[in-house]
Each structure stands twice: as structure tokens, then as C-alpha cells.
mmCIF file of C-alpha atoms and ligand atoms in Angstrom:
data_model
loop_
_atom_site.group_PDB
_atom_site.id
_atom_site.type_symbol
_atom_site.label_atom_id
_atom_site.label_comp_id
_atom_site.label_asym_id
_atom_site.label_seq_id
_atom_site.Cartn_x
_atom_site.Cartn_y
_atom_site.Cartn_z
ATOM 1 C CA MET X 19 -5.942 -15.232 8.148
ATOM 2 C CA SER X 20 -2.466 -14.433 6.857
ATOM 3 C CA ILE X 21 0.710 -12.966 8.216
ATOM 4 C CA LEU X 22 2.049 -10.204 5.989
ATOM 5 C CA VAL X 23 5.852 -10.161 5.703
ATOM 6 C CA LEU X 24 7.184 -6.934 4.263
ATOM 7 C CA GLY X 25 10.634 -7.438 2.842
ATOM 8 C CA GLY X 26 10.138 -11.198 2.566
ATOM 9 C CA ALA X 27 12.680 -11.508 -0.255
ATOM 10 C CA GLY X 28 15.546 -10.081 1.803
ATOM 11 C CA TYR X 29 18.077 -11.968 3.897
ATOM 12 C CA ILE X 30 16.239 -11.814 7.205
ATOM 13 C CA GLY X 31 12.702 -11.624 5.801
ATOM 14 C CA SER X 32 13.130 -14.706 3.608
ATOM 15 C CA HIS X 33 14.267 -16.757 6.610
ATOM 16 C CA ALA X 34 11.172 -15.582 8.489
ATOM 17 C CA VAL X 35 8.893 -16.671 5.647
ATOM 18 C CA TYR X 36 10.476 -20.148 5.584
ATOM 19 C CA GLN X 37 10.028 -20.587 9.338
ATOM 20 C CA LEU X 38 6.441 -19.322 9.263
ATOM 21 C CA ILE X 39 5.602 -21.762 6.470
ATOM 22 C CA ASP X 40 7.377 -24.550 8.400
ATOM 23 C CA GLN X 41 4.848 -23.955 11.154
ATOM 24 C CA LYS X 42 1.951 -23.931 8.633
ATOM 25 C CA SER X 43 1.089 -20.236 8.687
ATOM 26 C CA ASP X 44 -0.399 -18.564 5.616
ATOM 27 C CA VAL X 45 2.104 -15.985 4.456
ATOM 28 C CA VAL X 46 1.752 -13.000 2.145
ATOM 29 C CA VAL X 47 5.000 -11.365 1.045
ATOM 30 C CA ILE X 48 5.489 -7.811 -0.163
ATOM 31 C CA ASP X 49 8.874 -6.836 -1.556
ATOM 32 C CA ASN X 50 10.011 -4.272 -4.123
ATOM 33 C CA LEU X 51 13.004 -6.498 -5.026
ATOM 34 C CA GLN X 52 15.317 -3.499 -4.719
ATOM 35 C CA THR X 53 17.724 -5.487 -2.557
ATOM 36 C CA GLY X 54 15.789 -8.745 -2.155
ATOM 37 C CA HIS X 55 15.845 -11.784 -4.441
ATOM 38 C CA ARG X 56 12.828 -13.338 -6.113
ATOM 39 C CA GLU X 57 14.530 -16.738 -5.709
ATOM 40 C CA ALA X 58 14.617 -16.259 -1.921
ATOM 41 C CA ILE X 59 10.825 -16.122 -1.633
ATOM 42 C CA HIS X 60 9.331 -19.367 -0.418
ATOM 43 C CA PRO X 61 7.297 -20.936 -3.263
ATOM 44 C CA GLU X 62 4.269 -21.373 -0.991
ATOM 45 C CA ALA X 63 4.106 -17.705 0.000
ATOM 46 C CA LYS X 64 1.756 -15.423 -1.907
ATOM 47 C CA PHE X 65 3.948 -12.733 -3.396
ATOM 48 C CA TYR X 66 3.103 -9.137 -4.315
ATOM 49 C CA GLU X 67 5.874 -7.157 -5.958
ATOM 50 C CA GLY X 68 5.604 -3.520 -4.944
ATOM 51 C CA ASP X 69 6.765 -0.769 -2.655
ATOM 52 C CA CYS X 70 5.429 -0.095 0.821
ATOM 53 C CA ARG X 71 5.523 3.653 0.099
ATOM 54 C CA ASP X 72 2.927 3.168 -2.643
ATOM 55 C CA ILE X 73 -0.298 3.559 -0.694
ATOM 56 C CA GLU X 74 -2.610 2.435 -3.500
ATOM 57 C CA PHE X 75 -0.564 -0.745 -3.963
ATOM 58 C CA MET X 76 -0.646 -1.340 -0.206
ATOM 59 C CA ARG X 77 -4.415 -0.792 -0.073
ATOM 60 C CA LYS X 78 -4.842 -3.296 -2.892
ATOM 61 C CA VAL X 79 -2.936 -5.973 -0.960
ATOM 62 C CA PHE X 80 -4.767 -5.260 2.295
ATOM 63 C CA SER X 81 -8.150 -5.338 0.577
ATOM 64 C CA THR X 82 -7.392 -8.550 -1.343
ATOM 65 C CA GLU X 83 -5.829 -10.504 1.508
ATOM 66 C CA SER X 84 -7.156 -11.203 4.951
ATOM 67 C CA ILE X 85 -4.232 -9.945 7.016
ATOM 68 C CA ASP X 86 -4.090 -10.617 10.723
ATOM 69 C CA SER X 87 -0.639 -9.285 11.606
ATOM 70 C CA VAL X 88 2.469 -7.808 10.020
ATOM 71 C CA ILE X 89 6.194 -8.498 10.293
ATOM 72 C CA HIS X 90 8.085 -5.557 8.873
ATOM 73 C CA PHE X 91 11.607 -6.074 7.488
ATOM 74 C CA ALA X 92 11.455 -3.733 4.489
ATOM 75 C CA ALA X 93 14.208 -1.172 4.946
ATOM 76 C CA ASN X 94 17.566 -0.026 3.668
ATOM 77 C CA SER X 95 20.224 -1.123 6.116
ATOM 78 C CA LEU X 96 23.724 -0.045 5.082
ATOM 79 C CA VAL X 97 25.228 2.189 7.740
ATOM 80 C CA GLY X 98 27.827 3.774 5.436
ATOM 81 C CA GLU X 99 25.306 4.505 2.691
ATOM 82 C CA SER X 100 22.949 6.031 5.253
ATOM 83 C CA MET X 101 25.606 8.630 6.062
ATOM 84 C CA GLN X 102 26.010 9.522 2.360
ATOM 85 C CA GLU X 103 22.306 9.428 1.511
ATOM 86 C CA PRO X 104 20.307 9.993 4.709
ATOM 87 C CA LEU X 105 17.208 11.131 2.845
ATOM 88 C CA LYS X 106 17.018 7.831 0.960
ATOM 89 C CA TYR X 107 16.882 6.169 4.389
ATOM 90 C CA PHE X 108 14.273 8.529 5.825
ATOM 91 C CA ASP X 109 12.173 8.081 2.708
ATOM 92 C CA ASN X 110 12.283 4.288 2.431
ATOM 93 C CA ASN X 111 12.461 3.404 6.122
ATOM 94 C CA VAL X 112 10.493 6.125 7.887
ATOM 95 C CA HIS X 113 8.052 7.158 5.172
ATOM 96 C CA GLY X 114 7.565 3.502 4.151
ATOM 97 C CA THR X 115 6.632 2.623 7.731
ATOM 98 C CA GLN X 116 4.318 5.625 7.932
ATOM 99 C CA VAL X 117 2.386 4.407 4.877
ATOM 100 C CA LEU X 118 2.284 0.870 6.254
ATOM 101 C CA LEU X 119 0.852 2.071 9.587
ATOM 102 C CA GLN X 120 -1.667 4.232 7.758
ATOM 103 C CA VAL X 121 -2.927 1.226 5.783
ATOM 104 C CA MET X 122 -2.903 -0.997 8.891
ATOM 105 C CA GLN X 123 -5.070 1.574 10.613
ATOM 106 C CA GLU X 124 -7.448 1.781 7.629
ATOM 107 C CA TYR X 125 -7.824 -2.006 7.475
ATOM 108 C CA ASP X 126 -7.965 -2.520 11.245
ATOM 109 C CA VAL X 127 -4.780 -4.609 11.510
ATOM 110 C CA LYS X 128 -3.525 -4.163 15.061
ATOM 111 C CA LYS X 129 -0.327 -6.202 15.469
ATOM 112 C CA ILE X 130 3.138 -5.577 14.091
ATOM 113 C CA VAL X 131 6.536 -7.113 14.768
ATOM 114 C CA PHE X 132 9.242 -4.772 13.663
ATOM 115 C CA SER X 133 12.903 -5.282 12.825
ATOM 116 C CA SER X 134 14.889 -2.687 14.715
ATOM 117 C CA SER X 135 18.572 -2.502 15.418
ATOM 118 C CA ALA X 136 21.306 -2.155 18.004
ATOM 119 C CA ALA X 137 22.228 0.916 15.940
ATOM 120 C CA THR X 138 19.492 2.720 17.902
ATOM 121 C CA TYR X 139 21.836 2.767 20.930
ATOM 122 C CA GLY X 140 24.889 4.363 19.315
ATOM 123 C CA GLU X 141 27.993 4.174 21.515
ATOM 124 C CA PRO X 142 26.612 2.464 24.645
ATOM 125 C CA ASN X 143 27.531 3.726 28.088
ATOM 126 C CA SER X 144 27.385 0.246 29.599
ATOM 127 C CA ILE X 145 27.898 -3.375 28.477
ATOM 128 C CA PRO X 146 25.954 -5.619 28.176
ATOM 129 C CA ILE X 147 23.359 -3.390 26.573
ATOM 130 C CA THR X 148 19.918 -3.506 28.139
ATOM 131 C CA GLU X 149 16.814 -2.041 26.512
ATOM 132 C CA ASP X 150 16.610 0.823 29.022
ATOM 133 C CA ILE X 151 19.948 2.508 28.275
ATOM 134 C CA PRO X 152 19.774 5.813 26.361
ATOM 135 C CA THR X 153 19.328 5.683 22.590
ATOM 136 C CA ASN X 154 21.764 7.977 20.763
ATOM 137 C CA PRO X 155 22.236 6.698 17.207
ATOM 138 C CA THR X 156 25.566 7.609 15.653
ATOM 139 C CA ASN X 157 24.396 7.035 12.083
ATOM 140 C CA ALA X 158 21.373 7.909 9.982
ATOM 141 C CA TYR X 159 20.337 4.261 9.631
ATOM 142 C CA GLY X 160 20.028 3.895 13.424
ATOM 143 C CA GLU X 161 18.164 7.206 13.584
ATOM 144 C CA THR X 162 15.569 5.949 11.078
ATOM 145 C CA LYS X 163 15.040 2.752 13.087
ATOM 146 C CA LEU X 164 14.570 4.753 16.287
ATOM 147 C CA THR X 165 12.150 7.098 14.506
ATOM 148 C CA MET X 166 10.162 4.112 13.235
ATOM 149 C CA GLU X 167 9.928 2.796 16.811
ATOM 150 C CA LYS X 168 8.724 6.179 18.046
ATOM 151 C CA MET X 169 6.130 6.413 15.282
ATOM 152 C CA MET X 170 4.738 3.052 16.369
ATOM 153 C CA LYS X 171 4.483 4.195 19.968
ATOM 154 C CA TRP X 172 2.196 7.077 18.966
ATOM 155 C CA CYS X 173 0.176 4.829 16.652
ATOM 156 C CA GLU X 174 -0.504 2.552 19.579
ATOM 157 C CA GLN X 175 -1.893 5.445 21.605
ATOM 158 C CA ALA X 176 -4.012 6.763 18.761
ATOM 159 C CA TYR X 177 -5.099 3.622 16.925
ATOM 160 C CA GLY X 178 -4.384 0.712 19.265
ATOM 161 C CA ILE X 179 -1.800 -0.856 16.926
ATOM 162 C CA ARG X 180 0.435 -2.907 19.239
ATOM 163 C CA HIS X 181 4.048 -3.487 18.266
ATOM 164 C CA VAL X 182 7.043 -5.553 19.262
ATOM 165 C CA SER X 183 10.276 -3.944 18.254
ATOM 166 C CA LEU X 184 13.232 -6.338 18.017
ATOM 167 C CA ARG X 185 16.650 -4.727 18.202
ATOM 168 C CA TYR X 186 19.033 -6.993 16.339
ATOM 169 C CA PHE X 187 22.710 -7.296 17.094
ATOM 170 C CA ASN X 188 24.910 -8.978 14.425
ATOM 171 C CA VAL X 189 22.736 -11.386 12.475
ATOM 172 C CA ALA X 190 24.557 -14.098 10.543
ATOM 173 C CA GLY X 191 24.377 -17.704 9.376
ATOM 174 C CA ALA X 192 21.884 -19.309 7.020
ATOM 175 C CA ARG X 193 18.965 -21.710 7.091
ATOM 176 C CA GLU X 194 20.297 -25.078 8.245
ATOM 177 C CA SER X 195 18.633 -26.962 5.406
ATOM 178 C CA GLY X 196 20.430 -24.737 2.921
ATOM 179 C CA GLU X 197 17.680 -23.360 0.625
ATOM 180 C CA ILE X 198 18.434 -19.714 1.395
ATOM 181 C CA GLY X 199 21.227 -17.595 2.843
ATOM 182 C CA GLU X 200 22.853 -14.187 2.796
ATOM 183 C CA ASP X 201 23.397 -12.478 -0.575
ATOM 184 C CA HIS X 202 23.955 -8.720 -0.460
ATOM 185 C CA SER X 203 25.302 -6.556 -3.218
ATOM 186 C CA PRO X 204 27.501 -4.865 -2.263
ATOM 187 C CA GLU X 205 28.427 -7.082 0.687
ATOM 188 C CA THR X 206 29.604 -5.143 3.723
ATOM 189 C CA HIS X 207 29.161 -7.638 6.569
ATOM 190 C CA LEU X 208 32.039 -9.367 8.258
ATOM 191 C CA ILE X 209 31.099 -13.058 8.020
ATOM 192 C CA PRO X 210 30.125 -13.144 4.322
ATOM 193 C CA ILE X 211 33.244 -11.146 3.448
ATOM 194 C CA ILE X 212 35.424 -13.593 5.398
ATOM 195 C CA LEU X 213 33.739 -16.509 3.571
ATOM 196 C CA GLU X 214 34.068 -14.871 0.153
ATOM 197 C CA THR X 215 37.776 -14.619 0.965
ATOM 198 C CA ALA X 216 37.821 -18.311 1.919
ATOM 199 C CA LEU X 217 36.249 -19.071 -1.473
ATOM 200 C CA GLY X 218 38.981 -17.066 -3.232
ATOM 201 C CA GLN X 219 36.509 -14.446 -4.484
ATOM 202 C CA ARG X 220 38.424 -11.784 -2.557
ATOM 203 C CA SER X 221 42.181 -11.661 -2.113
ATOM 204 C CA HIS X 222 41.953 -10.794 1.592
ATOM 205 C CA ILE X 223 39.748 -9.528 4.376
ATOM 206 C CA THR X 224 40.573 -6.068 5.676
ATOM 207 C CA VAL X 225 40.426 -5.750 9.454
ATOM 208 C CA PHE X 226 39.030 -2.301 10.198
ATOM 209 C CA GLY X 227 41.415 -1.160 12.940
ATOM 210 C CA ASP X 228 43.357 -2.981 15.642
ATOM 211 C CA ASP X 229 43.796 -0.144 18.094
ATOM 212 C CA TYR X 230 40.444 -0.356 19.863
ATOM 213 C CA ASP X 231 40.310 -0.738 23.626
ATOM 214 C CA THR X 232 39.667 -4.497 23.457
ATOM 215 C CA PRO X 233 41.951 -7.454 24.326
ATOM 216 C CA ASP X 234 43.261 -7.929 20.745
ATOM 217 C CA GLY X 235 42.524 -4.376 19.597
ATOM 218 C CA THR X 236 39.749 -5.320 17.135
ATOM 219 C CA CYS X 237 36.044 -4.575 17.529
ATOM 220 C CA ILE X 238 33.856 -6.937 19.507
ATOM 221 C CA ARG X 239 30.353 -7.824 18.328
ATOM 222 C CA ASP X 240 27.533 -10.094 19.441
ATOM 223 C CA TYR X 241 26.582 -12.586 16.698
ATOM 224 C CA VAL X 242 23.160 -14.216 16.579
ATOM 225 C CA HIS X 243 22.146 -17.075 14.279
ATOM 226 C CA ILE X 244 19.458 -16.079 11.759
ATOM 227 C CA GLU X 245 17.311 -19.093 12.694
ATOM 228 C CA ASP X 246 17.348 -18.180 16.392
ATOM 229 C CA LEU X 247 16.637 -14.568 15.500
ATOM 230 C CA ILE X 248 13.608 -15.526 13.413
ATOM 231 C CA HIS X 249 12.306 -17.771 16.153
ATOM 232 C CA ALA X 250 12.099 -14.642 18.335
ATOM 233 C CA HIS X 251 9.748 -13.086 15.738
ATOM 234 C CA ILE X 252 7.457 -16.076 15.968
ATOM 235 C CA LEU X 253 7.453 -15.806 19.751
ATOM 236 C CA ALA X 254 6.793 -12.066 19.442
ATOM 237 C CA LEU X 255 3.752 -12.720 17.255
ATOM 238 C CA ALA X 256 2.476 -15.241 19.810
ATOM 239 C CA TYR X 257 3.044 -12.627 22.525
ATOM 240 C CA LEU X 258 0.951 -10.072 20.617
ATOM 241 C CA ASN X 259 -1.710 -12.705 19.891
ATOM 242 C CA ASN X 260 -1.896 -13.316 23.650
ATOM 243 C CA SER X 261 -2.655 -9.611 24.197
ATOM 244 C CA GLY X 262 0.916 -8.674 25.144
ATOM 245 C CA LYS X 263 1.473 -4.944 25.304
ATOM 246 C CA SER X 264 3.892 -3.111 23.011
ATOM 247 C CA ASN X 265 7.455 -3.855 23.904
ATOM 248 C CA ILE X 266 11.104 -3.653 22.837
ATOM 249 C CA PHE X 267 13.578 -6.547 23.030
ATOM 250 C CA ASN X 268 17.255 -6.968 22.248
ATOM 251 C CA LEU X 269 18.167 -10.036 20.214
ATOM 252 C CA GLY X 270 21.748 -11.104 20.729
ATOM 253 C CA SER X 271 23.657 -13.925 22.339
ATOM 254 C CA ASN X 272 25.034 -12.142 25.440
ATOM 255 C CA GLN X 273 28.576 -12.872 24.252
ATOM 256 C CA GLY X 274 31.084 -10.960 22.184
ATOM 257 C CA PHE X 275 33.774 -11.972 19.703
ATOM 258 C CA SER X 276 36.474 -9.839 18.146
ATOM 259 C CA VAL X 277 37.013 -9.481 14.402
ATOM 260 C CA LYS X 278 40.252 -11.469 14.750
ATOM 261 C CA GLU X 279 38.485 -14.255 16.656
ATOM 262 C CA MET X 280 35.875 -14.462 13.906
ATOM 263 C CA ILE X 281 38.517 -14.772 11.185
ATOM 264 C CA GLU X 282 40.417 -17.402 13.174
ATOM 265 C CA THR X 283 37.242 -19.421 13.773
ATOM 266 C CA ALA X 284 36.377 -19.222 10.072
ATOM 267 C CA ARG X 285 39.821 -20.619 9.217
ATOM 268 C CA LYS X 286 39.113 -23.626 11.429
ATOM 269 C CA VAL X 287 35.549 -24.160 10.203
ATOM 270 C CA THR X 288 36.349 -23.825 6.498
ATOM 271 C CA ASN X 289 39.843 -25.295 6.601
ATOM 272 C CA ARG X 290 40.796 -22.682 4.003
ATOM 273 C CA VAL X 291 43.426 -19.994 3.844
ATOM 274 C CA ILE X 292 41.918 -16.602 4.693
ATOM 275 C CA PRO X 293 44.492 -13.832 4.220
ATOM 276 C CA GLU X 294 43.935 -10.703 6.288
ATOM 277 C CA LYS X 295 45.266 -7.158 6.054
ATOM 278 C CA LEU X 296 45.063 -4.362 8.532
ATOM 279 C CA GLY X 297 43.092 -1.308 7.448
ATOM 280 C CA GLU X 298 41.856 1.946 8.916
ATOM 281 C CA ARG X 299 39.047 2.079 11.430
ATOM 282 C CA ARG X 300 35.620 2.293 9.781
ATOM 283 C CA ALA X 301 33.825 5.528 10.701
ATOM 284 C CA GLY X 302 31.050 5.108 13.237
ATOM 285 C CA ASP X 303 32.105 1.645 14.517
ATOM 286 C CA PRO X 304 31.642 1.369 18.304
ATOM 287 C CA SER X 305 34.381 -0.754 19.919
ATOM 288 C CA ILE X 306 32.152 -3.222 21.785
ATOM 289 C CA LEU X 307 28.504 -4.153 21.281
ATOM 290 C CA ILE X 308 27.158 -6.986 23.387
ATOM 291 C CA ALA X 309 23.462 -7.469 24.097
ATOM 292 C CA SER X 310 21.730 -8.461 27.220
ATOM 293 C CA SER X 311 18.867 -10.600 25.919
ATOM 294 C CA GLU X 312 17.534 -11.291 29.406
ATOM 295 C CA LYS X 313 14.326 -9.453 28.685
ATOM 296 C CA ALA X 314 13.551 -11.565 25.592
ATOM 297 C CA ALA X 315 14.367 -14.701 27.597
ATOM 298 C CA THR X 316 12.085 -13.715 30.458
ATOM 299 C CA ILE X 317 9.109 -12.256 28.596
ATOM 300 C CA LEU X 318 9.180 -14.014 25.209
ATOM 301 C CA ASN X 319 10.769 -17.226 26.490
ATOM 302 C CA TRP X 320 13.434 -16.862 23.780
ATOM 303 C CA HIS X 321 16.393 -19.191 24.285
ATOM 304 C CA PRO X 322 18.739 -19.303 21.281
ATOM 305 C CA THR X 323 20.064 -22.795 20.579
ATOM 306 C CA LYS X 324 22.503 -22.136 17.717
ATOM 307 C CA ASN X 325 24.576 -19.323 19.122
ATOM 308 C CA SER X 326 28.079 -20.725 18.959
ATOM 309 C CA ILE X 327 30.103 -18.804 16.385
ATOM 310 C CA GLU X 328 31.305 -22.136 14.949
ATOM 311 C CA LYS X 329 27.689 -23.068 14.195
ATOM 312 C CA ILE X 330 26.875 -19.646 12.765
ATOM 313 C CA ILE X 331 29.938 -19.689 10.508
ATOM 314 C CA GLN X 332 29.368 -23.339 9.533
ATOM 315 C CA ASP X 333 25.809 -22.699 8.336
ATOM 316 C CA ALA X 334 26.890 -19.549 6.487
ATOM 317 C CA TRP X 335 29.763 -21.526 4.935
ATOM 318 C CA ASN X 336 27.421 -24.296 3.706
ATOM 319 C CA TRP X 337 25.376 -21.652 1.928
ATOM 320 C CA HIS X 338 28.407 -19.910 0.401
ATOM 321 C CA LEU X 339 30.016 -23.148 -0.673
ATOM 322 C CA ASN X 340 26.870 -24.388 -2.423
ATOM 323 C CA ASN X 341 25.896 -20.971 -3.785
ATOM 324 C CA PRO X 342 29.153 -19.141 -4.523
ATOM 325 C CA ASN X 343 27.240 -16.590 -6.611
ATOM 326 C CA GLY X 344 24.385 -16.258 -4.175
ATOM 327 C CA PHE X 345 20.978 -16.475 -5.812
ATOM 328 C CA ASN X 346 22.413 -15.656 -9.223
ATOM 329 C CA LYS X 347 22.913 -19.194 -10.535
ATOM 330 C CA ASP X 348 23.699 -18.028 -14.070
ATOM 331 C CA VAL X 349 27.056 -16.440 -13.259
ATOM 332 C CA SER X 350 29.892 -18.861 -13.697
ATOM 333 C CA ASN X 351 32.329 -19.038 -10.831
ATOM 334 C CA GLU X 352 35.427 -19.282 -13.019
HETATM 335 N N1 UDP E 417 34.614 -5.552 9.764
HETATM 336 C C1 UDP E 417 35.934 -5.658 9.334
HETATM 337 N N2 UDP E 417 36.173 -5.861 7.999
HETATM 338 C C2 UDP E 417 35.151 -5.982 7.083
HETATM 339 C C3 UDP E 417 33.812 -5.886 7.526
HETATM 340 C C4 UDP E 417 33.578 -5.669 8.875
HETATM 341 O O1 UDP E 417 36.873 -5.558 10.120
HETATM 342 O O2 UDP E 417 35.443 -6.149 5.880
HETATM 343 C C5 UDP E 417 34.350 -5.336 11.194
HETATM 344 C C6 UDP E 417 33.561 -4.064 11.489
HETATM 345 O O3 UDP E 417 34.439 -2.973 11.662
HETATM 346 C C7 UDP E 417 32.832 -4.437 12.786
HETATM 347 C C8 UDP E 417 32.626 -5.955 12.650
HETATM 348 O O4 UDP E 417 33.524 -6.399 11.636
HETATM 349 O O5 UDP E 417 33.673 -4.215 13.889
HETATM 350 C C9 UDP E 417 31.213 -6.324 12.215
HETATM 351 O O6 UDP E 417 30.873 -5.539 11.084
HETATM 352 P P1 UDP E 417 29.565 -5.757 10.244
HETATM 353 O O7 UDP E 417 29.587 -4.779 9.098
HETATM 354 O O8 UDP E 417 29.449 -7.213 9.891
HETATM 355 O O9 UDP E 417 28.373 -5.452 11.230
HETATM 356 P P2 UDP E 417 28.045 -4.125 12.121
HETATM 357 O O10 UDP E 417 28.689 -4.376 13.453
HETATM 358 O O11 UDP E 417 28.568 -2.940 11.401
HETATM 359 O O12 UDP E 417 26.567 -4.162 12.201
#
């Protein structure tokens, strides 16, 4: 029996495939390579190139492979873009998940681990954020993730498909052994942008606002190492395999760091000059997001081991230093 990883060529999905293969699982990957990289797919995974909205393609994969459970990463995930093009997000994220659930129901696959987001909460009314606070997304991306969660809830009632929804906080870092890492185009995330600046690929990092109600005025986020994050997916699959009921878990580190602290730490880790400039606030950025991951600790037995920001930045830096052009080896770095 195989585990199907949708979006297994993307940043988070590819790290999941590597860890699943480390633990000797059979893995089938589906990816449309819209934002993923062929080079990021583990060579031992069985790869189908196609789109999860294409029901005939999905039926072909489900009828060819013997799929036991699904981990679903395939989604568009840029907050800013989701505000400009919400329908693209509803189509790919929500409709794509609808087709996936339809095919799971047809082929009697009853377990899914789903990549959700802290963006489902919006501006939280209390910190740290627990799973029971109200969900009020402030952007279309977060709304699609919440809608996907709700769709799964009804599919459980109707078809008995159990799900674990994992609400990620700020995922960063790279696989320790260095084969894969983060490579987005365009890049919008803080840590890769800081490291591209350290490499001299950008002249500076722009700090989006320093007048927030935080100690140094810059936004505070909760960073979680990609390897720890993926380990939670493996525990979530084990939980579903042990008849666990559908559930939602935050994945963070229970600690927050400001944008300025992240830049300062990156200067120490890389030992490079990282010029910064002050810019405007970015629309839709909440001032502080810190997870409580107590629930994942208690129920899934998830205990992150790599959650110092030095470690997260160090592993991301190793990847950037060795792969300054990401997966595109042909581009010269002159
Ligand atoms: N940020 C920044 N400059 C950048 C990119 C991000 O100041 O070039 C800030 C952003 O405003 C937020 C934090 O860094 O407060 C983390 O942003 P990111 O896009 O990495 O993740 P998000 O919190 O949006 O999921």
C-alpha cells in the first residue's frame, strides 16, 4: 500500500516525501509542477505529473496505484496574490480538494492529512493561539484553507473519510542532509529573502513596518523547522492508522521572534553583511502570531527538536549557499 503525496514537488511536500522514504514507506507523488520542481521529487517516489482538478487523471492514478492514505499539500499559497486573484485560489485549492475527496470516496480511501494554515485564524484575539479560538481569515488564501477544512468535516460525516488538519505557522529551514530546500519564484518569505540578501542576490531586505505594538516595533512570528513540521505529518498518519478521529492541530514552536531579531540572527549565522531598509507595513500582516502546540504535543506526541531559530536559519543557509539558484543548476551565479 502506498501513501499518496499531492504536491510532492513543492517545498513542504518534497520534504515529506524524503522523510516518508527514509522510513521505508511506498510513496506516490502527484504534482502539476506549476510551482513545484521536478528535481525536488525523491528519485524513489513514483511520480505522476498532473493536476488534482483533473478528475480523469486522478481516477487513473487511484485505479493504478494501491493507495492507503493521502497527504495533501497541493495548493497556491501566496497571501498577496490571493487578494488579487481570489478565484484562482478557490479554483486550485478548494475545487482541487473537492475533486480529490470525490476520488477518495470513489476508491474507498479513508484517511487524509491536510496542510492548513495559521491564516485560518486571521487577527487572533489571544496569544498563544489555540485551536479553539475563532477563525476569521483576513485574506483569501486563509479563507480557502478554512473552506477546505470545512469540506473535509462534511465528507467525514457522509463518507467516513477521516482527516487531520495541520495548521502551520511559519515554516522554514531545509533538510539537514541538504538534498532539497526552499525555492519559490517569486520569493516572498522572510528567511529566504534575508539569505538571498546575505548571498548578494538582493541589495537589501525591506522590513515591512516598525510601528507595530511589539517590543522593537516589527512583526513577531513563530518559526518551525520543516523537518519537525514533516515529522508531525508522519505522527498524524500514525494517529489516523490507529483509528484516531478527525482533528485539527497547530504546528508551531510556542515562541515568537521579531523580523529584526531574525535579521540579526541571520547576520550571526551567516557571518555576512545583510543590509536592511525600512518599508511600509504589508497589508494583512497581523502583528503577533504565536502558536500553542500543546494539543499536538499531547495527542500526537509531537515534540519539535530543531526549533531554535539559529538551527532553522543555519539549515536554510546551507541550502542557499550550496544552491544559490535553487533547483535551477543551469543558471550561472555571476
Ligand atoms: N517580512 C518582511 N520583509 C520581507 C518579507 C517578510 O519584513 O521581505 C515580514 C512580514 O511582514 C512578516 C514576517 O516577515 O511579519 C514573516 O513573513 P513571511 O512572508 O515570511 O510569512 P507570513 O507571516 O506572511 O506567513
